[in-house]
CSV table of C-alpha atoms in Angstrom, one decimal:
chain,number,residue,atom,x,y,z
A,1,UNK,CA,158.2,-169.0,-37.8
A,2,UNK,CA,161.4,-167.4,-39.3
A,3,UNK,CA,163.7,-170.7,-40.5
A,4,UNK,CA,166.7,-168.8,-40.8
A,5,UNK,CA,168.3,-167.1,-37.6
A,6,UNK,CA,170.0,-164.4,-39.2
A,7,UNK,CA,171.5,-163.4,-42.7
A,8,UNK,CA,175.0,-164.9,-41.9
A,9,UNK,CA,174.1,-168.5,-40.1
A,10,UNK,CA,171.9,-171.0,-41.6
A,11,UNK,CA,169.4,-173.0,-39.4
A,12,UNK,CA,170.9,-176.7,-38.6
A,13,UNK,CA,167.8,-178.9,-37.9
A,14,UNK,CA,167.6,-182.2,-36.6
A,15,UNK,CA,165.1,-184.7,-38.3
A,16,UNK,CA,163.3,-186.5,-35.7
A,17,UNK,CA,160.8,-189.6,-36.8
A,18,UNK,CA,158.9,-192.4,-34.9
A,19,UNK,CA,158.4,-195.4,-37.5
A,20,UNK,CA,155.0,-197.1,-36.1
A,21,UNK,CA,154.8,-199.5,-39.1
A,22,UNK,CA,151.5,-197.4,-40.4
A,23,UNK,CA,153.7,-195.8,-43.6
A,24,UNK,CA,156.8,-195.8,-45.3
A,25,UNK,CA,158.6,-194.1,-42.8
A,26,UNK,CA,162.3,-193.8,-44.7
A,27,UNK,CA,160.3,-192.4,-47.9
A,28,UNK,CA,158.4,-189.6,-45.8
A,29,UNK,CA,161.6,-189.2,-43.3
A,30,UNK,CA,163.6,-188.4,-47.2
A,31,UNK,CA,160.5,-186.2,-47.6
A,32,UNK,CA,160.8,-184.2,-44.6
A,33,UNK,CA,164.3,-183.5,-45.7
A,34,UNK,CA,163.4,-181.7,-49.4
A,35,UNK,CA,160.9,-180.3,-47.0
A,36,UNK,CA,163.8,-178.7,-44.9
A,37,UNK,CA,165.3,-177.3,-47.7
A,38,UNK,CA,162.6,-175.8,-49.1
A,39,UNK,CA,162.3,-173.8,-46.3
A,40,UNK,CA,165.9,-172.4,-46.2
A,41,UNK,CA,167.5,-175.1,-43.6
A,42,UNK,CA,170.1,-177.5,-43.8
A,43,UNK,CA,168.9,-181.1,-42.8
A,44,UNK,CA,171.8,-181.9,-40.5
A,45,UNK,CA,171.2,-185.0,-39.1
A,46,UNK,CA,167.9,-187.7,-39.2
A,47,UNK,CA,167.2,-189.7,-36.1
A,48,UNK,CA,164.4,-192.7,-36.3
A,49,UNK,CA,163.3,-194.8,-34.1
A,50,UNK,CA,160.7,-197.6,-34.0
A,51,UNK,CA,158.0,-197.7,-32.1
A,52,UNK,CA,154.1,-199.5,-31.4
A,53,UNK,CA,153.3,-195.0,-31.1
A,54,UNK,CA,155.1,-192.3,-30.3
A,55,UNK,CA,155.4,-192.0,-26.4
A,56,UNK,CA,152.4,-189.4,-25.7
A,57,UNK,CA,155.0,-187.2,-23.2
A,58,UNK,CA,158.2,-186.9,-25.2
A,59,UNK,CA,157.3,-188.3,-28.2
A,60,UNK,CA,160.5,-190.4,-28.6
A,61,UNK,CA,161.9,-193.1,-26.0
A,62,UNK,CA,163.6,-191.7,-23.1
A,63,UNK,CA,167.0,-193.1,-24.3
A,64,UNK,CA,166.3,-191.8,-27.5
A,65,UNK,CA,165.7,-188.1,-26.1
A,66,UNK,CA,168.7,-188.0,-24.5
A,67,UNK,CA,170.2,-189.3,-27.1
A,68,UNK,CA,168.8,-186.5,-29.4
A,69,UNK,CA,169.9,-183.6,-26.5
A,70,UNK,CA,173.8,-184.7,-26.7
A,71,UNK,CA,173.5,-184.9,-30.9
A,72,UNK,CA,171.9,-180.8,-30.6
A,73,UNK,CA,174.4,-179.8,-28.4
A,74,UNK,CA,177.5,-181.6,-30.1
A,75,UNK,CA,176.3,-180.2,-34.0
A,76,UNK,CA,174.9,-177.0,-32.5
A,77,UNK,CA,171.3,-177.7,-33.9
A,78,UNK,CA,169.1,-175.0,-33.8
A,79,UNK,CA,165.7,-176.6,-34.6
A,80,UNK,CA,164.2,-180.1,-34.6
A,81,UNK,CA,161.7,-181.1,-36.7
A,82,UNK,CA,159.3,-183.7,-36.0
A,83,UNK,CA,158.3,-186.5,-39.1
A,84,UNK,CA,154.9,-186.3,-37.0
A,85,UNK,CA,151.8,-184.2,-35.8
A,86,UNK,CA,153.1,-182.9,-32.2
A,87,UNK,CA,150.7,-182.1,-29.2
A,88,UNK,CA,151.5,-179.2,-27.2
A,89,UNK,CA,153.1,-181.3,-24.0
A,90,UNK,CA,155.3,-182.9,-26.6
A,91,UNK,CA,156.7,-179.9,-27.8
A,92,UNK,CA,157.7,-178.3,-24.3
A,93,UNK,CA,158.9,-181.9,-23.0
A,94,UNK,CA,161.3,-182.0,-26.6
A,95,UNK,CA,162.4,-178.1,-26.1
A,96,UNK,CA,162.9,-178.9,-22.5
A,97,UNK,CA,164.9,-181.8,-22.7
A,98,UNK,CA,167.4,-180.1,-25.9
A,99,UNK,CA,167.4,-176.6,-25.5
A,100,UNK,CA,166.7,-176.3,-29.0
A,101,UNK,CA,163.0,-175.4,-30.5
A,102,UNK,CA,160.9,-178.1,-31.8
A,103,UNK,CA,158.2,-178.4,-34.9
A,104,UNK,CA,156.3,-180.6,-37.0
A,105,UNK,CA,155.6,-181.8,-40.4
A,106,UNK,CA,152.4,-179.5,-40.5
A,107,UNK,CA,153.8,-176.6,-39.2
A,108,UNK,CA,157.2,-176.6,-41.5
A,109,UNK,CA,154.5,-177.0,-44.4
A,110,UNK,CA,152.4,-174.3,-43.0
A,111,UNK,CA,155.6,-172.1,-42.8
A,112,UNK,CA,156.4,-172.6,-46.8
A,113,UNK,CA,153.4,-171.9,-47.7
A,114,UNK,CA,153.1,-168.7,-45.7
A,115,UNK,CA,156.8,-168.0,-47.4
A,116,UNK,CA,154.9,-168.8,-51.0
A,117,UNK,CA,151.6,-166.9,-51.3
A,118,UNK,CA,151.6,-164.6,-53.1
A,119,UNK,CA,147.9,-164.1,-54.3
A,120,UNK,CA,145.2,-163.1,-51.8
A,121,UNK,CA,143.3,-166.1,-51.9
A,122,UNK,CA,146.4,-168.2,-51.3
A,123,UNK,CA,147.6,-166.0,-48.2
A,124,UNK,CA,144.0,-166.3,-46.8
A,125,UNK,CA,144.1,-169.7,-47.2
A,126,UNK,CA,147.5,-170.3,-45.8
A,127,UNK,CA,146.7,-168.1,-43.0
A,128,UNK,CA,143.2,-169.9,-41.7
A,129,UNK,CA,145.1,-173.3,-42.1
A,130,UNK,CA,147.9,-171.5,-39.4
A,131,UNK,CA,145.1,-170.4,-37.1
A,132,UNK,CA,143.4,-173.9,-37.2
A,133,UNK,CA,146.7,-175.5,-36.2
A,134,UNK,CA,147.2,-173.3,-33.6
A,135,UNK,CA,144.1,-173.0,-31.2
A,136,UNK,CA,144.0,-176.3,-30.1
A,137,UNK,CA,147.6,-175.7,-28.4
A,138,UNK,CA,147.5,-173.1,-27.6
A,139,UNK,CA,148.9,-172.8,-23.9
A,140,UNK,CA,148.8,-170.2,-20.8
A,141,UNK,CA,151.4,-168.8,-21.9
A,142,UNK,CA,150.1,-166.8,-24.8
A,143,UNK,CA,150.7,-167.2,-28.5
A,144,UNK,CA,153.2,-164.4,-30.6
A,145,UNK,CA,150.7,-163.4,-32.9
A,146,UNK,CA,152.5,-160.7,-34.7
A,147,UNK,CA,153.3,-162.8,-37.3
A,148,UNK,CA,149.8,-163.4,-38.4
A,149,UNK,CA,148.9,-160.2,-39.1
A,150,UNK,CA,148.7,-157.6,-35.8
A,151,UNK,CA,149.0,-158.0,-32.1
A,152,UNK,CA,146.3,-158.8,-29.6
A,153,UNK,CA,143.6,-156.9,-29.1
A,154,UNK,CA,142.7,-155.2,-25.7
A,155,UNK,CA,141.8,-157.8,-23.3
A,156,UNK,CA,138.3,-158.6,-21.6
A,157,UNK,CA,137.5,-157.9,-18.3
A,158,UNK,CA,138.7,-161.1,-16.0
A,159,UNK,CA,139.7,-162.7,-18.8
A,160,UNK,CA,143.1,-164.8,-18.8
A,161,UNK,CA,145.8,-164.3,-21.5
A,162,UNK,CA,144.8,-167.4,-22.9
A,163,UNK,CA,141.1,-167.0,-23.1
A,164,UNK,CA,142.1,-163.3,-24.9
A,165,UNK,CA,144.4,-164.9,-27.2
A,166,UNK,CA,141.7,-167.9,-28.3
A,167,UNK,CA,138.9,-165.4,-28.7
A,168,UNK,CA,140.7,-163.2,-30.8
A,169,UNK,CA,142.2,-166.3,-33.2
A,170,UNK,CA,138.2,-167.2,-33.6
A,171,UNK,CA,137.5,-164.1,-34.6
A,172,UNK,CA,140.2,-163.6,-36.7
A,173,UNK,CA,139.2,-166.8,-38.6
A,174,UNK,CA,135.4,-166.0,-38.8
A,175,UNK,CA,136.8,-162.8,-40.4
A,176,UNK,CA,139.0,-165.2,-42.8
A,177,UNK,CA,136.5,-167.0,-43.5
A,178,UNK,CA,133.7,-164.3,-44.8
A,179,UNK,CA,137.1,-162.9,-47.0
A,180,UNK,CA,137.8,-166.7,-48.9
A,181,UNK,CA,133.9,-167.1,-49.3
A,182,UNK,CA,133.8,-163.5,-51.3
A,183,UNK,CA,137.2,-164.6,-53.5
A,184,UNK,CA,135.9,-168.1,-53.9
A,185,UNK,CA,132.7,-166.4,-55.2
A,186,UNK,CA,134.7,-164.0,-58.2
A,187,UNK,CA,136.5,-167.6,-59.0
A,188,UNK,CA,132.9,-169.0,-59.1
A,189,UNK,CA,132.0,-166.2,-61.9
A,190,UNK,CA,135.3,-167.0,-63.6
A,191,UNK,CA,134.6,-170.1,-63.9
A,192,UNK,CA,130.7,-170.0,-65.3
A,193,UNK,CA,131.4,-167.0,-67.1
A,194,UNK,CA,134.4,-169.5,-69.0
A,195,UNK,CA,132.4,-172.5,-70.0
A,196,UNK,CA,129.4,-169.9,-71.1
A,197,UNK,CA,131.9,-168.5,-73.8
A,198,UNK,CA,132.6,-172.2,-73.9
A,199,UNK,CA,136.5,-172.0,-72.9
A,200,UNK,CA,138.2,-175.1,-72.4
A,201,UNK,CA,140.1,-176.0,-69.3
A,202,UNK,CA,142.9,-178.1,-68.5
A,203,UNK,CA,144.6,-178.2,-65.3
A,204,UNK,CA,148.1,-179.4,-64.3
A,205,UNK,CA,148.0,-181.6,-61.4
A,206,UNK,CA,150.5,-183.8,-59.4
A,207,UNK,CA,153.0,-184.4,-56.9
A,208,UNK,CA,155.0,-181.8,-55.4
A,209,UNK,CA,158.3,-180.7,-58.0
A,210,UNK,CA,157.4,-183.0,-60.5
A,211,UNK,CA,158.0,-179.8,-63.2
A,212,UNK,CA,154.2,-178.9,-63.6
A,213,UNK,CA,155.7,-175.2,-63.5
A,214,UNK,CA,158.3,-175.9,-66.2
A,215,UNK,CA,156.0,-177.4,-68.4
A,216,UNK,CA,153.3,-175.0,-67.9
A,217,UNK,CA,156.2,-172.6,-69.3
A,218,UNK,CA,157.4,-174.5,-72.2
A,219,UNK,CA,153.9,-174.6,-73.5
A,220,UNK,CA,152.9,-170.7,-72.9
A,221,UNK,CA,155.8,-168.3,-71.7
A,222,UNK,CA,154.2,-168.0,-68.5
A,223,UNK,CA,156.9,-166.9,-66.4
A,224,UNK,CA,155.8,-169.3,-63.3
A,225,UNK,CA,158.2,-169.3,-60.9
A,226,UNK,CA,159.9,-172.9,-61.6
A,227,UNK,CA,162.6,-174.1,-58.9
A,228,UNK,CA,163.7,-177.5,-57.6
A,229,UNK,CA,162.2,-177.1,-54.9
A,230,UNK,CA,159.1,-178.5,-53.1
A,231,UNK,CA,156.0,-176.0,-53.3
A,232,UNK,CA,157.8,-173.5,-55.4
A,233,UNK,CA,154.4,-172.7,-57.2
A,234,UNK,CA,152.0,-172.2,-54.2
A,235,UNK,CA,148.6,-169.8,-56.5
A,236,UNK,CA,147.3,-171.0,-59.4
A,237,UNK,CA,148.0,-169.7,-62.9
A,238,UNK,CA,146.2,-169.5,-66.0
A,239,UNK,CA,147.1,-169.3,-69.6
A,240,UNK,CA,145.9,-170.1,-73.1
A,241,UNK,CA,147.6,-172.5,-75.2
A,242,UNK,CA,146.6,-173.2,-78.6
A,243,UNK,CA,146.6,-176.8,-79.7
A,244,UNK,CA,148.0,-177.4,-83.3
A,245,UNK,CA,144.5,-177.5,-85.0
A,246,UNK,CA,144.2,-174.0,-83.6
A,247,UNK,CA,141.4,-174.6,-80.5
A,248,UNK,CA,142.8,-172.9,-77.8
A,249,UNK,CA,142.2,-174.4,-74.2
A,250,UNK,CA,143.2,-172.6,-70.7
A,251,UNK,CA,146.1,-174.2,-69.0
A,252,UNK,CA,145.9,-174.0,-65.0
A,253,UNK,CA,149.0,-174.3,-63.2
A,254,UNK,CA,148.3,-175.6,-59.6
A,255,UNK,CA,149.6,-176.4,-55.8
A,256,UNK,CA,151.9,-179.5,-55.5
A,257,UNK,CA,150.8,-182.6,-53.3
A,258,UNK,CA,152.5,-184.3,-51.2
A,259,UNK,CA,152.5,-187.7,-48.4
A,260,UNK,CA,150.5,-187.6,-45.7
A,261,UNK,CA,149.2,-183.5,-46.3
A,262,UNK,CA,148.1,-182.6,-43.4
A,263,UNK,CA,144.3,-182.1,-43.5
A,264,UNK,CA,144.4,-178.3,-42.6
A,265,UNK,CA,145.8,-177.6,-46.0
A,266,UNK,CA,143.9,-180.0,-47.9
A,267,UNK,CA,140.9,-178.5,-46.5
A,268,UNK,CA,142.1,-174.6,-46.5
A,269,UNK,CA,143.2,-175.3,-51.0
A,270,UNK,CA,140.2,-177.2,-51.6
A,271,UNK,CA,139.0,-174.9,-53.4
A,272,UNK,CA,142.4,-174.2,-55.5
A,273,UNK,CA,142.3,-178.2,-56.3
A,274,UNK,CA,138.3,-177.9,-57.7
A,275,UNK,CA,139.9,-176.0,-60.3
A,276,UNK,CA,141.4,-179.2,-61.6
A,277,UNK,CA,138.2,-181.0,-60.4
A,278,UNK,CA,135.9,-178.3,-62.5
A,279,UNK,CA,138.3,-178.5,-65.5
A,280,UNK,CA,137.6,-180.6,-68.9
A,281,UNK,CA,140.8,-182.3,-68.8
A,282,UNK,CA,143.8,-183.4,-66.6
A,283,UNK,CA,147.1,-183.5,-66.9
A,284,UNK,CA,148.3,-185.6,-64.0
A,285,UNK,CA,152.3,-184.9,-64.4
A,286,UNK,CA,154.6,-187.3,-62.8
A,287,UNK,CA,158.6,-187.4,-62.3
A,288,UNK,CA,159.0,-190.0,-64.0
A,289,UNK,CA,163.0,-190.5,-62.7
A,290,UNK,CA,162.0,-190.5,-58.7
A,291,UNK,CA,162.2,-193.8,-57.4
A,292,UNK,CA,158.9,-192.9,-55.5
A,293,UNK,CA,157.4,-192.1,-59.1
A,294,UNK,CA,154.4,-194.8,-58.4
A,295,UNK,CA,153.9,-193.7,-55.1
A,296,UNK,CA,153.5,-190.1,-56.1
A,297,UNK,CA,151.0,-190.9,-59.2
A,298,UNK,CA,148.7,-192.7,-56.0
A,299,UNK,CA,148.7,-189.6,-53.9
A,300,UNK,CA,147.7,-187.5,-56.8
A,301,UNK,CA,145.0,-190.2,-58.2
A,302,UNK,CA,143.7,-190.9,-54.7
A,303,UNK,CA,143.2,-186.5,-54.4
A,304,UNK,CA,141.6,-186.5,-58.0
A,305,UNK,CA,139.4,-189.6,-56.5
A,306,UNK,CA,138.0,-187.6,-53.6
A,307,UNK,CA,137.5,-184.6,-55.7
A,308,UNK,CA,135.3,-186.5,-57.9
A,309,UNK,CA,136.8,-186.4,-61.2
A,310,UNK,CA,136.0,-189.6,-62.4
A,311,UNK,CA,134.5,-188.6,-65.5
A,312,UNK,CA,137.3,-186.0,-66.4
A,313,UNK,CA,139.8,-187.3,-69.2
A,314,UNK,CA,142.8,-187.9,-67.2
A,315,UNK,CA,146.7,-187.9,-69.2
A,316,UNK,CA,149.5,-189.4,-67.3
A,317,UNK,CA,152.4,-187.3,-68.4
A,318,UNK,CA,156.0,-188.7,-67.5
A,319,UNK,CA,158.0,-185.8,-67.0
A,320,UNK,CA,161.8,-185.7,-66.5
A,321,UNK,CA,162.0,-188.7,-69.2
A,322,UNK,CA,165.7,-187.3,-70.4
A,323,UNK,CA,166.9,-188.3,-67.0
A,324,UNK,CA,166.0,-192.1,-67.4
A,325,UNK,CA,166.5,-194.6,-69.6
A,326,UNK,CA,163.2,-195.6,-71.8
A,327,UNK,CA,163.3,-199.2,-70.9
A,328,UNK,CA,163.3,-198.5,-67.2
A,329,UNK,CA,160.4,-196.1,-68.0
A,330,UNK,CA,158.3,-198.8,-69.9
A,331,UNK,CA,158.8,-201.5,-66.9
A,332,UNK,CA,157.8,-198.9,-64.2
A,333,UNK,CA,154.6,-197.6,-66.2
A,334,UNK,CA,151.8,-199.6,-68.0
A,335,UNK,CA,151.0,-196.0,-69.8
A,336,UNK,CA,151.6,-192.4,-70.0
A,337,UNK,CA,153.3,-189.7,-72.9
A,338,UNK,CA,157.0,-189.9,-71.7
A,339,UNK,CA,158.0,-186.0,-72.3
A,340,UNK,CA,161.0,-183.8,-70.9
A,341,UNK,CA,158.9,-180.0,-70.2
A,342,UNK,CA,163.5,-179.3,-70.0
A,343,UNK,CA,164.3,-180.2,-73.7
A,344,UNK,CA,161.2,-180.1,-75.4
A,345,UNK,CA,160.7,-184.2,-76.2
A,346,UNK,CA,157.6,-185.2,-76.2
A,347,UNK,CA,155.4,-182.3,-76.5
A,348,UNK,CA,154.2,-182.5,-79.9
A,349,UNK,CA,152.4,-186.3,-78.4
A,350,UNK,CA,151.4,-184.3,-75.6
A,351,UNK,CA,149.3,-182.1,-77.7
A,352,UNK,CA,148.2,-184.3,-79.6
A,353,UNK,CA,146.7,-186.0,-76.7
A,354,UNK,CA,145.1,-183.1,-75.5
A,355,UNK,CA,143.2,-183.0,-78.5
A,356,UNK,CA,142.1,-186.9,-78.7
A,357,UNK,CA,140.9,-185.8,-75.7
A,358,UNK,CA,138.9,-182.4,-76.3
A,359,UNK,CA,134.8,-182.4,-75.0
A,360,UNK,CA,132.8,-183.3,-77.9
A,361,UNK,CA,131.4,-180.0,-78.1
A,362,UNK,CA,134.6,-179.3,-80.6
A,363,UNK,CA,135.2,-181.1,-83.8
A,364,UNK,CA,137.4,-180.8,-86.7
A,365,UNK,CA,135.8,-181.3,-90.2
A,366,UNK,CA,136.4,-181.7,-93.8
A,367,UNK,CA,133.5,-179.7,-95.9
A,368,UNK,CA,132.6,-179.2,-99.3
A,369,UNK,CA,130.6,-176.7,-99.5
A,370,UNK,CA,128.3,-175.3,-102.5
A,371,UNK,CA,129.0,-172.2,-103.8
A,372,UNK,CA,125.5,-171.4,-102.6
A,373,UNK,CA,126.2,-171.9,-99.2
A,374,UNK,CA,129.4,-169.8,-99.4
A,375,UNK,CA,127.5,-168.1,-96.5
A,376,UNK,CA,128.6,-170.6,-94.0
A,377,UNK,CA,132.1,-170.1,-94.7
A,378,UNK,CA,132.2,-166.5,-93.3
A,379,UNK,CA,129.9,-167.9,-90.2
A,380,UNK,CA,133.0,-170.4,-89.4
A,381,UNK,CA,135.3,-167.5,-89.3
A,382,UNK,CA,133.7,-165.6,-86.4
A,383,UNK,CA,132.4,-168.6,-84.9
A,384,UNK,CA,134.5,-171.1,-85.1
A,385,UNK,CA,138.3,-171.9,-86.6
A,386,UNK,CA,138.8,-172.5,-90.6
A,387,UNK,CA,142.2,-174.1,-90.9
A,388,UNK,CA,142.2,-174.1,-94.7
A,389,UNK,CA,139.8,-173.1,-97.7
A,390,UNK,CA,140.2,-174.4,-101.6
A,391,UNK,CA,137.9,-173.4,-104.2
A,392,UNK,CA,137.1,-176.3,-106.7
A,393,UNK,CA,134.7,-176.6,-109.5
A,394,UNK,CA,132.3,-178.4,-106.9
A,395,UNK,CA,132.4,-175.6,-104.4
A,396,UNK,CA,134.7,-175.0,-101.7
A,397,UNK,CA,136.9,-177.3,-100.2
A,398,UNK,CA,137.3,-176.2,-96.2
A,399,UNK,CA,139.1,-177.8,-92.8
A,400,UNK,CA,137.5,-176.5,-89.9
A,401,UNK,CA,137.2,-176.8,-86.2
A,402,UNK,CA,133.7,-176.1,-85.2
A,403,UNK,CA,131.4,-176.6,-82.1
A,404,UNK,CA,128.0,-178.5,-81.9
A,405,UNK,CA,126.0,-175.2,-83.3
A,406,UNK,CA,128.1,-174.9,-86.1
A,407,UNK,CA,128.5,-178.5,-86.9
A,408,UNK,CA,124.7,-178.6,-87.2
A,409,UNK,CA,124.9,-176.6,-89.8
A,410,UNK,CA,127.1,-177.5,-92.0
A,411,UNK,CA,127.0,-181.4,-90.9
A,412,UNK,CA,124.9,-182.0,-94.4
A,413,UNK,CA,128.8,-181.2,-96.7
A,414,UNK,CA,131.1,-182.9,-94.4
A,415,UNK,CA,132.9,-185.1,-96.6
A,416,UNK,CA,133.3,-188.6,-95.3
């Protein structure tokens, strides 16, 4: 699904919504719109209307549709995009009606992905999640499948186009399927092979451009891709970043949330999002100047919840702060480390609570150890991290970092 119709005219879409009462209809209609944009359109005009459900044939009210067919022909829309999940016999009746071509929530999301991927798991994922979406409507008519990767095969003997075309999506998802299971199986080994050389990892979750990116560049140069934009960072990144009291931890960048994700995606990144669930500590980052800042914080708490990540230290970070005024800060949040990943405040606290919040296995020290011992002192500095060293008449005076092996060792000349 190419957004944009040619290099010299940008796509005009017309925002269609049915509010139902279930959600916050405005809020995920505002949404849509950042959604729209991501994907290289111009939000032209939003249309709501209220409803007990969306009428199962058009979708809207008849009024409304005709209403919606004289606003596409007077602003020259060229696509309308539904605030909704459409079925099949909505989206002919819509196109019908308007003359203008009609998609969804899911399948703008699924189309800014697609533009996003850039590592193989991430355009697997992106393209199972497409072909999920699409079998169930198909329609005799036949799917364009060129765009997901290579025409139709031959077709069976007496089979219909559309029998063809649903057999070959099934197989083509079987095949998608066996490829994630092999990369999910490398991250797998990644991931043991880590907390075997007893790596520490802390991963950057939250809602959708709430500057995870820009953060994750502040801290470590890494060069991620960091727009105002909704899903610019689609892959995950890692990088190290070494606290002040010289443990270094890896930091993973990963995918945005947002409202109401549709359950294809969820399910297709689930197992992008168990790096943050497999990680020893989360940063859950929040922009803190949206006036949906609350709301976002749930969606991302709510994820973490069903990923099971109870137990994992969780930091609220309040990005964005030099945008706001404190006060307003301090009445909308009970807690959090108010930083700006822009200018730099508030990353010295940020570290600083990474480190309160550290596994056990690591600790920081103060020794004094015998000149007869003066063994251990070399064993700290292939093993473990000596942040200083004095030599006194008692011995030698040391400030280390050490894990549970080493501590045992040398627990007997920590000075209290």
């Amino acid at each position: 699904m190419e957004l944009k119709s040619n290099e010299e005219k940008v796509t005009l879409a017309l925002l269609l919504s049915v509010d139902c009462g279930s959600y916050d209809a405005e809020a995920s209609l505002d949404e849509l719109c950042e959604l729209v944009k991501s994907a290289g359109a111009i939000p032209e005009v939003c249309v709501m209307q209220k409803l007990e459900k969306p009428e199962s044939a058009t979708y809207v009210g008849t009024g409304k549709l005709k209403e919606v067919a004289e606003i596409c022909t007077q602003r020259e829309i060229d696509l309308i995009v539904a605030d909704n999940e459409l079925t099949p016999t909505q989206i002919k009746n819509l196109e019908k009606a308007t003359d203008v071509r009609v998609i969804d929530r899911t399948m703008l999301i699924l189309d800014i992905f697609a533009s996003r991927a850039r590592s193989k798991e991430g355009k697997l994922q992106v393209e199972l999640a497409q072909l999920k979406y699409m079998l169930p409507r198909l329609t005799g008519k036949g799917v364009e499948m060129s765009r997901l990767g290579g025409g139709i095969g031959t077709r069976g003997p007496g089979e219909t186009k559309l029998e063809t075309d649903r057999r070959h999506i099934r197989r083509k998802m079987e095949t998608l399927k066996e490829q994630l299971a092999d990369v999910e199986k490398h991250r797998n080994m990644l991931r043991n092979r880590r907390k075997k050389e007893g790596v520490i990892t802390c991963a950057i979750v939250g809602y959708t451009n709430a500057g995870k990116s820009t953060l994750m560049n502040y801290l470590t140069d890494a060069g991620v891709l960091a727009e105002n934009k909704l899903f610019a960072t689609l892959d995950p990144t890692s990088r190290a970043l070494k606290l002040p009291s010289g443990v270094s931890v890896m930091l993973i960048d990963t995918v945005g949330l947002v409202r109401r994700l549709p359950h294809h995606l969820v399910e297709a990144f689930r197992s992008t999002l168990e790096e943050a669930a497999q990680s020893d500590i989360i940063l859950n980052v929040c922009d803190a100047s949206s006036e949906e800042a609350r709301v976002h914080m749930k969606v991302t708490e709510d994820l973490l919840n069903s990923l099971g990540c109870g137990d994992t230290p969780i930091i609220t970070v309040l990005n964005k702060c030099d945008l706001i005024e404190s006060d307003v800060i301090e009445q909308q949040f009970e807690s959090g480390i108010k930083i700006s990943a822009k200018t730099g405040e508030g990353i010295d606290e940020l570290l600083n609570a990474i480190e309160q919040s550290l596994p056990m296995r690591f600790k920081t020290v103060n020794l004094l150890i015998p000149f007869a011992n003066a063994g251990l002192l070399n064993e700290i500095r292939q093993k473990a991290i000596l942040n200083s060293e004095e030599y006194v008449a008692e011995g030698i005076k040391a400030v280390a970092v050490v894990d549970e092996e080493i501590y045992s060792k040398v627990k007997e000349f920590e000075e209290k």
